Amino acid sequence: MAKLLIIGKTPPPIGGVSMHVQRLTRRLRQQRFDFDFCDYGKTSIFKIFFKIATHGTIHIHFSNPIVQAALAAFCRLTGKKLIITYHGQWGRYTALGNRAVKLSARLAHVPIVQEHASLLQALRCNPRSREISTYIADSEILPLAAPLQAILTSRRKFYRATFCTNAWNVTFDKGGREIYGILEMINCFAHYPEYQLLISDPSGNYRSYIQQRILHIPPNIFFINHLHDFKSVLLLSEAFIRNTTTDGVSLSVHEARELGIPVMASAAVQRPPFCSVFKDLSKTDLTAKLEEAKRRITLPYKAPDVVMELVELYREIRRGRALIN
């Protein structure tokens, strides 16, 4: 039996975490790396406990801070080595959740975070903490259904530019703000009838949420409310907007970069240099930001080889050590 167990969830639903787990496990299998995988969305709780009990190193990809802390305590007591990837910015939970995150980081063998500000906090809890991106490139692009492709292609003719954004579900931060900022974007685009906004909403929940809050959705707003490959939507757009109140390493931001699609992103976290960053979308000139984003997307940028970084970490642990930064 493999010594390494990875616990996570694969699509559906499609989201940054599930896509990372899917791509990570796929690449590890391609490299014939020895590991076991447990999809907690498709596995009974008893089987999950059995797998945890029979593996020495466990790498988890789920975001419940209480469960993270409980598992970290169990692993510490039983001599197992736990790797936790925190898919998001530290400090985004309530006070209790944030305390649980710090506790799990102290007890874990290696905490992995997504950006430098989180790393500074994690290092105070555990000197083995690492900053490793969750973006794993994937060249596969699944075509949109023919009727949807035809609609989107036709709509482009009526607008000077097409922007797109995505949200895996209606979600709120600890301050009660809508994390993906969709309502704010719709209100912004109401002042730019010459531009259209495509909203990728595979959960199908966002349109009804918006309809409960505004009387009329402008005609330059179009919801895609079923499962699809967002990269195909990016290819029909002049720019991608990431208007989040908190974030980790955004899969969509990097996918847009790989496809050469300009990126406009909120200043919720430190963004890559190819992004055109804004503080408040409602006070942002979309035309000027689009031009800036077009210039920035041409800046040289090389994404790290995340899978090889993780493989090296796994090997360090297998050899009985995890280097301290």
PDB file of N, CA and C in Angstrom, residues 34-127:
ATOM      1  N   ASP A  34       3.760   6.835  -6.507  1.00  0.00           N
ATOM      2  CA  ASP A  34       3.020   5.901  -5.653  1.00  0.00           C
ATOM      3  C   ASP A  34       2.200   6.670  -4.611  1.00  0.00           C
ATOM      4  N   PHE A  35       0.870   6.637  -4.747  1.00  0.00           N
ATOM      5  CA  PHE A  35      -0.013   7.298  -3.787  1.00  0.00           C
ATOM      6  C   PHE A  35      -1.399   6.670  -3.886  1.00  0.00           C
ATOM      7  N   ASP A  36      -2.202   6.911  -2.860  1.00  0.00           N
ATOM      8  CA  ASP A  36      -3.620   6.554  -2.876  1.00  0.00           C
ATOM      9  C   ASP A  36      -4.430   7.837  -2.834  1.00  0.00           C
ATOM     10  N   PHE A  37      -5.608   7.791  -3.424  1.00  0.00           N
ATOM     11  CA  PHE A  37      -6.473   8.970  -3.438  1.00  0.00           C
ATOM     12  C   PHE A  37      -7.834   8.611  -2.872  1.00  0.00           C
ATOM     13  N   CYS A  38      -8.362   9.505  -2.040  1.00  0.00           N
ATOM     14  CA  CYS A  38      -9.691   9.334  -1.462  1.00  0.00           C
ATOM     15  C   CYS A  38     -10.534  10.556  -1.816  1.00  0.00           C
ATOM     16  N   ASP A  39     -11.580  10.358  -2.603  1.00  0.00           N
ATOM     17  CA  ASP A  39     -12.511  11.433  -2.946  1.00  0.00           C
ATOM     18  C   ASP A  39     -13.589  11.471  -1.873  1.00  0.00           C
ATOM     19  N   TYR A  40     -13.510  12.474  -0.978  1.00  0.00           N
ATOM     20  CA  TYR A  40     -14.425  12.479   0.160  1.00  0.00           C
ATOM     21  C   TYR A  40     -15.876  12.737  -0.245  1.00  0.00           C
ATOM     22  N   GLY A  41     -16.088  13.194  -1.480  1.00  0.00           N
ATOM     23  CA  GLY A  41     -17.459  13.384  -1.952  1.00  0.00           C
ATOM     24  C   GLY A  41     -18.094  12.093  -2.421  1.00  0.00           C
ATOM     25  N   LYS A  42     -17.282  11.038  -2.582  1.00  0.00           N
ATOM     26  CA  LYS A  42     -17.796   9.774  -3.110  1.00  0.00           C
ATOM     27  C   LYS A  42     -17.429   8.582  -2.223  1.00  0.00           C
ATOM     28  N   THR A  43     -16.923   8.863  -1.029  1.00  0.00           N
ATOM     29  CA  THR A  43     -16.428   7.802  -0.152  1.00  0.00           C
ATOM     30  C   THR A  43     -17.109   7.892   1.210  1.00  0.00           C
ATOM     31  N   SER A  44     -17.460   6.747   1.783  1.00  0.00           N
ATOM     32  CA  SER A  44     -18.099   6.740   3.097  1.00  0.00           C
ATOM     33  C   SER A  44     -17.122   7.199   4.165  1.00  0.00           C
ATOM     34  N   ILE A  45     -17.656   7.734   5.250  1.00  0.00           N
ATOM     35  CA  ILE A  45     -16.829   8.231   6.334  1.00  0.00           C
ATOM     36  C   ILE A  45     -16.007   7.109   6.954  1.00  0.00           C
ATOM     37  N   PHE A  46     -16.551   5.886   6.980  1.00  0.00           N
ATOM     38  CA  PHE A  46     -15.827   4.751   7.562  1.00  0.00           C
ATOM     39  C   PHE A  46     -14.612   4.392   6.702  1.00  0.00           C
ATOM     40  N   LYS A  47     -14.781   4.436   5.389  1.00  0.00           N
ATOM     41  CA  LYS A  47     -13.660   4.122   4.501  1.00  0.00           C
ATOM     42  C   LYS A  47     -12.588   5.203   4.578  1.00  0.00           C
ATOM     43  N   ILE A  48     -13.012   6.464   4.727  1.00  0.00           N
ATOM     44  CA  ILE A  48     -12.043   7.551   4.876  1.00  0.00           C
ATOM     45  C   ILE A  48     -11.203   7.330   6.135  1.00  0.00           C
ATOM     46  N   PHE A  49     -11.874   7.001   7.257  1.00  0.00           N
ATOM     47  CA  PHE A  49     -11.149   6.745   8.506  1.00  0.00           C
ATOM     48  C   PHE A  49     -10.190   5.571   8.348  1.00  0.00           C
ATOM     49  N   PHE A  50     -10.620   4.531   7.646  1.00  0.00           N
ATOM     50  CA  PHE A  50      -9.756   3.369   7.439  1.00  0.00           C
ATOM     51  C   PHE A  50      -8.508   3.766   6.650  1.00  0.00           C
ATOM     52  N   LYS A  51      -8.702   4.556   5.600  1.00  0.00           N
ATOM     53  CA  LYS A  51      -7.568   4.971   4.776  1.00  0.00           C
ATOM     54  C   LYS A  51      -6.606   5.846   5.582  1.00  0.00           C
ATOM     55  N   ILE A  52      -7.148   6.744   6.390  1.00  0.00           N
ATOM     56  CA  ILE A  52      -6.291   7.588   7.227  1.00  0.00           C
ATOM     57  C   ILE A  52      -5.484   6.726   8.193  1.00  0.00           C
ATOM     58  N   ALA A  53      -6.150   5.717   8.768  1.00  0.00           N
ATOM     59  CA  ALA A  53      -5.489   4.858   9.758  1.00  0.00           C
ATOM     60  C   ALA A  53      -4.376   4.016   9.150  1.00  0.00           C
ATOM     61  N   THR A  54      -4.452   3.740   7.854  1.00  0.00           N
ATOM     62  CA  THR A  54      -3.489   2.820   7.221  1.00  0.00           C
ATOM     63  C   THR A  54      -2.439   3.530   6.377  1.00  0.00           C
ATOM     64  N   HIS A  55      -2.328   4.863   6.500  1.00  0.00           N
ATOM     65  CA  HIS A  55      -1.305   5.606   5.756  1.00  0.00           C
ATOM     66  C   HIS A  55      -0.476   6.449   6.722  1.00  0.00           C
ATOM     67  N   GLY A  56       0.787   6.603   6.389  1.00  0.00           N
ATOM     68  CA  GLY A  56       1.686   7.363   7.247  1.00  0.00           C
ATOM     69  C   GLY A  56       1.745   8.838   6.933  1.00  0.00           C
ATOM     70  N   THR A  57       1.527   9.200   5.658  1.00  0.00           N
ATOM     71  CA  THR A  57       1.545  10.605   5.237  1.00  0.00           C
ATOM     72  C   THR A  57       0.229  10.917   4.544  1.00  0.00           C
ATOM     73  N   ILE A  58      -0.398  12.008   4.944  1.00  0.00           N
ATOM     74  CA  ILE A  58      -1.720  12.365   4.431  1.00  0.00           C
ATOM     75  C   ILE A  58      -1.686  13.807   3.970  1.00  0.00           C
ATOM     76  N   HIS A  59      -2.181  14.066   2.766  1.00  0.00           N
ATOM     77  CA  HIS A  59      -2.237  15.412   2.200  1.00  0.00           C
ATOM     78  C   HIS A  59      -3.703  15.740   1.954  1.00  0.00           C
ATOM     79  N   ILE A  60      -4.217  16.763   2.641  1.00  0.00           N
ATOM     80  CA  ILE A  60      -5.647  17.071   2.555  1.00  0.00           C
ATOM     81  C   ILE A  60      -5.917  18.352   1.780  1.00  0.00           C
ATOM     82  N   HIS A  61      -7.048  18.328   1.089  1.00  0.00           N
ATOM     83  CA  HIS A  61      -7.509  19.463   0.285  1.00  0.00           C
ATOM     84  C   HIS A  61      -8.983  19.706   0.575  1.00  0.00           C
ATOM     85  N   PHE A  62      -9.298  20.166   1.768  1.00  0.00           N
ATOM     86  CA  PHE A  62     -10.649  20.615   2.066  1.00  0.00           C
ATOM     87  C   PHE A  62     -10.552  21.814   2.995  1.00  0.00           C
ATOM     88  N   SER A  63     -11.610  22.606   3.061  1.00  0.00           N
ATOM     89  CA  SER A  63     -11.487  23.939   3.648  1.00  0.00           C
ATOM     90  C   SER A  63     -12.229  24.140   4.966  1.00  0.00           C
ATOM     91  N   ASN A  64     -12.727  23.084   5.585  1.00  0.00           N
ATOM     92  CA  ASN A  64     -13.383  23.234   6.884  1.00  0.00           C
ATOM     93  C   ASN A  64     -12.317  23.323   7.968  1.00  0.00           C
ATOM     94  N   PRO A  65     -12.135  24.490   8.585  1.00  0.00           N
ATOM     95  CA  PRO A  65     -11.015  24.657   9.527  1.00  0.00           C
ATOM     96  C   PRO A  65     -11.129  23.789  10.777  1.00  0.00           C
ATOM     97  N   ILE A  66     -12.348  23.501  11.224  1.00  0.00           N
ATOM     98  CA  ILE A  66     -12.523  22.659  12.411  1.00  0.00           C
ATOM     99  C   ILE A  66     -12.093  21.228  12.107  1.00  0.00           C
ATOM    100  N   VAL A  67     -12.494  20.720  10.942  1.00  0.00           N
ATOM    101  CA  VAL A  67     -12.101  19.362  10.541  1.00  0.00           C
ATOM    102  C   VAL A  67     -10.595  19.298  10.316  1.00  0.00           C
ATOM    103  N   GLN A  68     -10.027  20.354   9.733  1.00  0.00           N
ATOM    104  CA  GLN A  68      -8.577  20.395   9.547  1.00  0.00           C
ATOM    105  C   GLN A  68      -7.857  20.267  10.885  1.00  0.00           C
ATOM    106  N   ALA A  69      -8.332  21.031  11.881  1.00  0.00           N
ATOM    107  CA  ALA A  69      -7.680  21.012  13.202  1.00  0.00           C
ATOM    108  C   ALA A  69      -7.846  19.658  13.881  1.00  0.00           C
ATOM    109  N   ALA A  70      -9.036  19.080  13.758  1.00  0.00           N
ATOM    110  CA  ALA A  70      -9.276  17.781  14.388  1.00  0.00           C
ATOM    111  C   ALA A  70      -8.383  16.703  13.770  1.00  0.00           C
ATOM    112  N   LEU A  71      -8.275  16.710  12.445  1.00  0.00           N
ATOM    113  CA  LEU A  71      -7.426  15.719  11.779  1.00  0.00           C
ATOM    114  C   LEU A  71      -5.955  15.947  12.114  1.00  0.00           C
ATOM    115  N   ALA A  72      -5.554  17.228  12.198  1.00  0.00           N
ATOM    116  CA  ALA A  72      -4.167  17.537  12.549  1.00  0.00           C
ATOM    117  C   ALA A  72      -3.831  17.024  13.948  1.00  0.00           C
ATOM    118  N   ALA A  73      -4.770  17.172  14.881  1.00  0.00           N
ATOM    119  CA  ALA A  73      -4.548  16.677  16.241  1.00  0.00           C
ATOM    120  C   ALA A  73      -4.438  15.154  16.243  1.00  0.00           C
ATOM    121  N   PHE A  74      -5.320  14.498  15.484  1.00  0.00           N
ATOM    122  CA  PHE A  74      -5.271  13.030  15.403  1.00  0.00           C
ATOM    123  C   PHE A  74      -3.935  12.563  14.825  1.00  0.00           C
ATOM    124  N   CYS A  75      -3.488  13.200  13.763  1.00  0.00           N
ATOM    125  CA  CYS A  75      -2.227  12.802  13.129  1.00  0.00           C
ATOM    126  C   CYS A  75      -1.040  13.026  14.057  1.00  0.00           C
ATOM    127  N   ARG A  76      -1.079  14.123  14.789  1.00  0.00           N
ATOM    128  CA  ARG A  76       0.018  14.377  15.735  1.00  0.00           C
ATOM    129  C   ARG A  76       0.058  13.302  16.828  1.00  0.00           C
ATOM    130  N   LEU A  77      -1.117  12.916  17.325  1.00  0.00           N
ATOM    131  CA  LEU A  77      -1.178  11.924  18.396  1.00  0.00           C
ATOM    132  C   LEU A  77      -0.785  10.529  17.911  1.00  0.00           C
ATOM    133  N   THR A  78      -1.036  10.237  16.647  1.00  0.00           N
ATOM    134  CA  THR A  78      -0.781   8.896  16.117  1.00  0.00           C
ATOM    135  C   THR A  78       0.514   8.806  15.318  1.00  0.00           C
ATOM    136  N   GLY A  79       1.278   9.901  15.278  1.00  0.00           N
ATOM    137  CA  GLY A  79       2.573   9.874  14.610  1.00  0.00           C
ATOM    138  C   GLY A  79       2.504   9.936  13.095  1.00  0.00           C
ATOM    139  N   LYS A  80       1.379  10.371  12.555  1.00  0.00           N
ATOM    140  CA  LYS A  80       1.249  10.503  11.098  1.00  0.00           C
ATOM    141  C   LYS A  80       1.674  11.910  10.675  1.00  0.00           C
ATOM    142  N   LYS A  81       2.133  12.017   9.449  1.00  0.00           N
ATOM    143  CA  LYS A  81       2.593  13.306   8.937  1.00  0.00           C
ATOM    144  C   LYS A  81       1.521  13.893   8.033  1.00  0.00           C
ATOM    145  N   LEU A  82       0.979  15.027   8.461  1.00  0.00           N
ATOM    146  CA  LEU A  82      -0.132  15.655   7.744  1.00  0.00           C
ATOM    147  C   LEU A  82       0.348  16.870   6.968  1.00  0.00           C
ATOM    148  N   ILE A  83       0.000  16.913   5.695  1.00  0.00           N
ATOM    149  CA  ILE A  83       0.211  18.086   4.845  1.00  0.00           C
ATOM    150  C   ILE A  83      -1.154  18.716   4.616  1.00  0.00           C
ATOM    151  N   ILE A  84      -1.277  20.005   4.891  1.00  0.00           N
ATOM    152  CA  ILE A  84      -2.535  20.710   4.650  1.00  0.00           C
ATOM    153  C   ILE A  84      -2.296  21.782   3.601  1.00  0.00           C
ATOM    154  N   THR A  85      -3.028  21.723   2.508  1.00  0.00           N
ATOM    155  CA  THR A  85      -3.027  22.835   1.557  1.00  0.00           C
ATOM    156  C   THR A  85      -4.206  23.728   1.898  1.00  0.00           C
ATOM    157  N   TYR A  86      -3.914  24.971   2.277  1.00  0.00           N
ATOM    158  CA  TYR A  86      -4.958  25.956   2.577  1.00  0.00           C
ATOM    159  C   TYR A  86      -5.303  26.680   1.275  1.00  0.00           C
ATOM    160  N   HIS A  87      -6.453  26.347   0.717  1.00  0.00           N
ATOM    161  CA  HIS A  87      -6.852  26.900  -0.586  1.00  0.00           C
ATOM    162  C   HIS A  87      -7.549  28.246  -0.383  1.00  0.00           C
ATOM    163  N   GLY A  88      -6.791  29.251  -0.086  1.00  0.00           N
ATOM    164  CA  GLY A  88      -7.381  30.566   0.121  1.00  0.00           C
ATOM    165  C   GLY A  88      -6.530  31.389   1.066  1.00  0.00           C
ATOM    166  N   GLN A  89      -6.916  32.620   1.203  1.00  0.00           N
ATOM    167  CA  GLN A  89      -6.163  33.580   2.010  1.00  0.00           C
ATOM    168  C   GLN A  89      -6.390  33.322   3.501  1.00  0.00           C
ATOM    169  N   TRP A  90      -5.333  33.373   4.275  1.00  0.00           N
ATOM    170  CA  TRP A  90      -5.479  33.255   5.719  1.00  0.00           C
ATOM    171  C   TRP A  90      -6.218  34.472   6.273  1.00  0.00           C
ATOM    172  N   GLY A  91      -7.044  34.230   7.304  1.00  0.00           N
ATOM    173  CA  GLY A  91      -7.778  35.318   7.941  1.00  0.00           C
ATOM    174  C   GLY A  91      -9.165  35.535   7.369  1.00  0.00           C
ATOM    175  N   ARG A  92      -9.601  34.654   6.471  1.00  0.00           N
ATOM    176  CA  ARG A  92     -10.893  34.891   5.806  1.00  0.00           C
ATOM    177  C   ARG A  92     -12.086  34.339   6.582  1.00  0.00           C
ATOM    178  N   TYR A  93     -11.808  33.562   7.640  1.00  0.00           N
ATOM    179  CA  TYR A  93     -12.900  32.979   8.414  1.00  0.00           C
ATOM    180  C   TYR A  93     -13.279  33.878   9.591  1.00  0.00           C
ATOM    181  N   THR A  94     -14.251  33.424  10.377  1.00  0.00           N
ATOM    182  CA  THR A  94     -14.584  34.093  11.632  1.00  0.00           C
ATOM    183  C   THR A  94     -13.442  33.873  12.617  1.00  0.00           C
ATOM    184  N   ALA A  95     -13.539  34.507  13.793  1.00  0.00           N
ATOM    185  CA  ALA A  95     -12.467  34.390  14.792  1.00  0.00           C
ATOM    186  C   ALA A  95     -12.220  32.931  15.165  1.00  0.00           C
ATOM    187  N   LEU A  96     -13.295  32.152  15.356  1.00  0.00           N
ATOM    188  CA  LEU A  96     -13.141  30.743  15.708  1.00  0.00           C
ATOM    189  C   LEU A  96     -12.471  29.976  14.573  1.00  0.00           C
ATOM    190  N   GLY A  97     -12.904  30.212  13.339  1.00  0.00           N
ATOM    191  CA  GLY A  97     -12.316  29.522  12.199  1.00  0.00           C
ATOM    192  C   GLY A  97     -10.849  29.858  12.018  1.00  0.00           C
ATOM    193  N   ASN A  98     -10.502  31.128  12.202  1.00  0.00           N
ATOM    194  CA  ASN A  98      -9.106  31.533  12.050  1.00  0.00           C
ATOM    195  C   ASN A  98      -8.217  30.931  13.136  1.00  0.00           C
ATOM    196  N   ARG A  99      -8.753  30.797  14.356  1.00  0.00           N
ATOM    197  CA  ARG A  99      -7.979  30.136  15.425  1.00  0.00           C
ATOM    198  C   ARG A  99      -7.768  28.663  15.090  1.00  0.00           C
ATOM    199  N   ALA A 100      -8.799  28.045  14.506  1.00  0.00           N
ATOM    200  CA  ALA A 100      -8.674  26.634  14.125  1.00  0.00           C
ATOM    201  C   ALA A 100      -7.628  26.457  13.030  1.00  0.00           C
ATOM    202  N   VAL A 101      -7.560  27.394  12.098  1.00  0.00           N
ATOM    203  CA  VAL A 101      -6.550  27.338  11.037  1.00  0.00           C
ATOM    204  C   VAL A 101      -5.148  27.395  11.635  1.00  0.00           C
ATOM    205  N   LYS A 102      -4.932  28.312  12.569  1.00  0.00           N
ATOM    206  CA  LYS A 102      -3.610  28.428  13.186  1.00  0.00           C
ATOM    207  C   LYS A 102      -3.256  27.183  13.993  1.00  0.00           C
ATOM    208  N   LEU A 103      -4.261  26.602  14.659  1.00  0.00           N
ATOM    209  CA  LEU A 103      -4.014  25.384  15.425  1.00  0.00           C
ATOM    210  C   LEU A 103      -3.631  24.233  14.494  1.00  0.00           C
ATOM    211  N   SER A 104      -4.367  24.077  13.403  1.00  0.00           N
ATOM    212  CA  SER A 104      -4.058  22.987  12.467  1.00  0.00           C
ATOM    213  C   SER A 104      -2.678  23.176  11.853  1.00  0.00           C
ATOM    214  N   ALA A 105      -2.292  24.424  11.591  1.00  0.00           N
ATOM    215  CA  ALA A 105      -0.965  24.688  11.033  1.00  0.00           C
ATOM    216  C   ALA A 105       0.134  24.322  12.025  1.00  0.00           C
ATOM    217  N   ARG A 106      -0.092  24.592  13.310  1.00  0.00           N
ATOM    218  CA  ARG A 106       0.901  24.241  14.327  1.00  0.00           C
ATOM    219  C   ARG A 106       1.075  22.716  14.430  1.00  0.00           C
ATOM    220  N   LEU A 107      -0.040  22.001  14.309  1.00  0.00           N
ATOM    221  CA  LEU A 107      -0.011  20.555  14.501  1.00  0.00           C
ATOM    222  C   LEU A 107       0.379  19.793  13.239  1.00  0.00           C
ATOM    223  N   ALA A 108       0.181  20.398  12.077  1.00  0.00           N
ATOM    224  CA  ALA A 108       0.490  19.721  10.817  1.00  0.00           C
ATOM    225  C   ALA A 108       1.995  19.554  10.649  1.00  0.00           C
ATOM    226  N   HIS A 109       2.369  18.593   9.827  1.00  0.00           N
ATOM    227  CA  HIS A 109       3.789  18.424   9.511  1.00  0.00           C
ATOM    228  C   HIS A 109       4.247  19.531   8.565  1.00  0.00           C
ATOM    229  N   VAL A 110       3.472  19.779   7.506  1.00  0.00           N
ATOM    230  CA  VAL A 110       3.785  20.859   6.560  1.00  0.00           C
ATOM    231  C   VAL A 110       2.497  21.572   6.148  1.00  0.00           C
ATOM    232  N   PRO A 111       2.328  22.836   6.524  1.00  0.00           N
ATOM    233  CA  PRO A 111       1.226  23.633   5.985  1.00  0.00           C
ATOM    234  C   PRO A 111       1.654  24.251   4.640  1.00  0.00           C
ATOM    235  N   ILE A 112       0.746  24.264   3.676  1.00  0.00           N
ATOM    236  CA  ILE A 112       1.012  24.873   2.372  1.00  0.00           C
ATOM    237  C   ILE A 112       0.016  26.008   2.160  1.00  0.00           C
ATOM    238  N   VAL A 113       0.533  27.194   1.857  1.00  0.00           N
ATOM    239  CA  VAL A 113      -0.328  28.362   1.635  1.00  0.00           C
ATOM    240  C   VAL A 113      -0.128  28.893   0.224  1.00  0.00           C
ATOM    241  N   GLN A 114      -0.981  29.871  -0.147  1.00  0.00           N
ATOM    242  CA  GLN A 114      -1.065  30.280  -1.543  1.00  0.00           C
ATOM    243  C   GLN A 114      -0.439  31.628  -1.875  1.00  0.00           C
ATOM    244  N   GLU A 115      -0.175  32.436  -0.885  1.00  0.00           N
ATOM    245  CA  GLU A 115       0.425  33.735  -1.196  1.00  0.00           C
ATOM    246  C   GLU A 115       1.278  34.201  -0.021  1.00  0.00           C
ATOM    247  N   HIS A 116       2.102  35.225  -0.273  1.00  0.00           N
ATOM    248  CA  HIS A 116       3.174  35.577   0.656  1.00  0.00           C
ATOM    249  C   HIS A 116       2.651  36.080   2.001  1.00  0.00           C
ATOM    250  N   ALA A 117       1.582  36.856   1.993  1.00  0.00           N
ATOM    251  CA  ALA A 117       1.051  37.366   3.258  1.00  0.00           C
ATOM    252  C   ALA A 117       0.602  36.215   4.160  1.00  0.00           C
ATOM    253  N   SER A 118      -0.011  35.205   3.569  1.00  0.00           N
ATOM    254  CA  SER A 118      -0.418  34.024   4.343  1.00  0.00           C
ATOM    255  C   SER A 118       0.804  33.250   4.827  1.00  0.00           C
ATOM    256  N   LEU A 119       1.854  33.198   4.004  1.00  0.00           N
ATOM    257  CA  LEU A 119       3.066  32.478   4.391  1.00  0.00           C
ATOM    258  C   LEU A 119       3.689  33.093   5.640  1.00  0.00           C
ATOM    259  N   LEU A 120       3.717  34.413   5.722  1.00  0.00           N
ATOM    260  CA  LEU A 120       4.304  35.070   6.889  1.00  0.00           C
ATOM    261  C   LEU A 120       3.561  34.685   8.161  1.00  0.00           C
ATOM    262  N   GLN A 121       2.232  34.567   8.071  1.00  0.00           N
ATOM    263  CA  GLN A 121       1.445  34.146   9.234  1.00  0.00           C
ATOM    264  C   GLN A 121       1.676  32.669   9.540  1.00  0.00           C
ATOM    265  N   ALA A 122       1.731  31.847   8.485  1.00  0.00           N
ATOM    266  CA  ALA A 122       1.900  30.406   8.684  1.00  0.00           C
ATOM    267  C   ALA A 122       3.249  30.082   9.303  1.00  0.00           C
ATOM    268  N   LEU A 123       4.288  30.800   8.918  1.00  0.00           N
ATOM    269  CA  LEU A 123       5.625  30.545   9.450  1.00  0.00           C
ATOM    270  C   LEU A 123       5.696  30.802  10.957  1.00  0.00           C
ATOM    271  N   ARG A 124       4.854  31.713  11.447  1.00  0.00           N
ATOM    272  CA  ARG A 124       4.821  31.960  12.892  1.00  0.00           C
ATOM    273  C   ARG A 124       4.213  30.771  13.638  1.00  0.00           C
ATOM    274  N   CYS A 125       3.415  29.976  12.921  1.00  0.00           N
ATOM    275  CA  CYS A 125       2.809  28.786  13.521  1.00  0.00           C
ATOM    276  C   CYS A 125       3.670  27.549  13.321  1.00  0.00           C
ATOM    277  N   ASN A 126       4.344  27.480  12.165  1.00  0.00           N
ATOM    278  CA  ASN A 126       5.085  26.265  11.827  1.00  0.00           C
ATOM    279  C   ASN A 126       6.225  26.633  10.873  1.00  0.00           C
ATOM    280  N   PRO A 127       7.469  26.440  11.273  1.00  0.00           N
ATOM    281  CA  PRO A 127       8.603  26.839  10.429  1.00  0.00           C
ATOM    282  C   PRO A 127       8.738  26.003   9.153  1.00  0.00           C
TER     283      PRO A 127
END
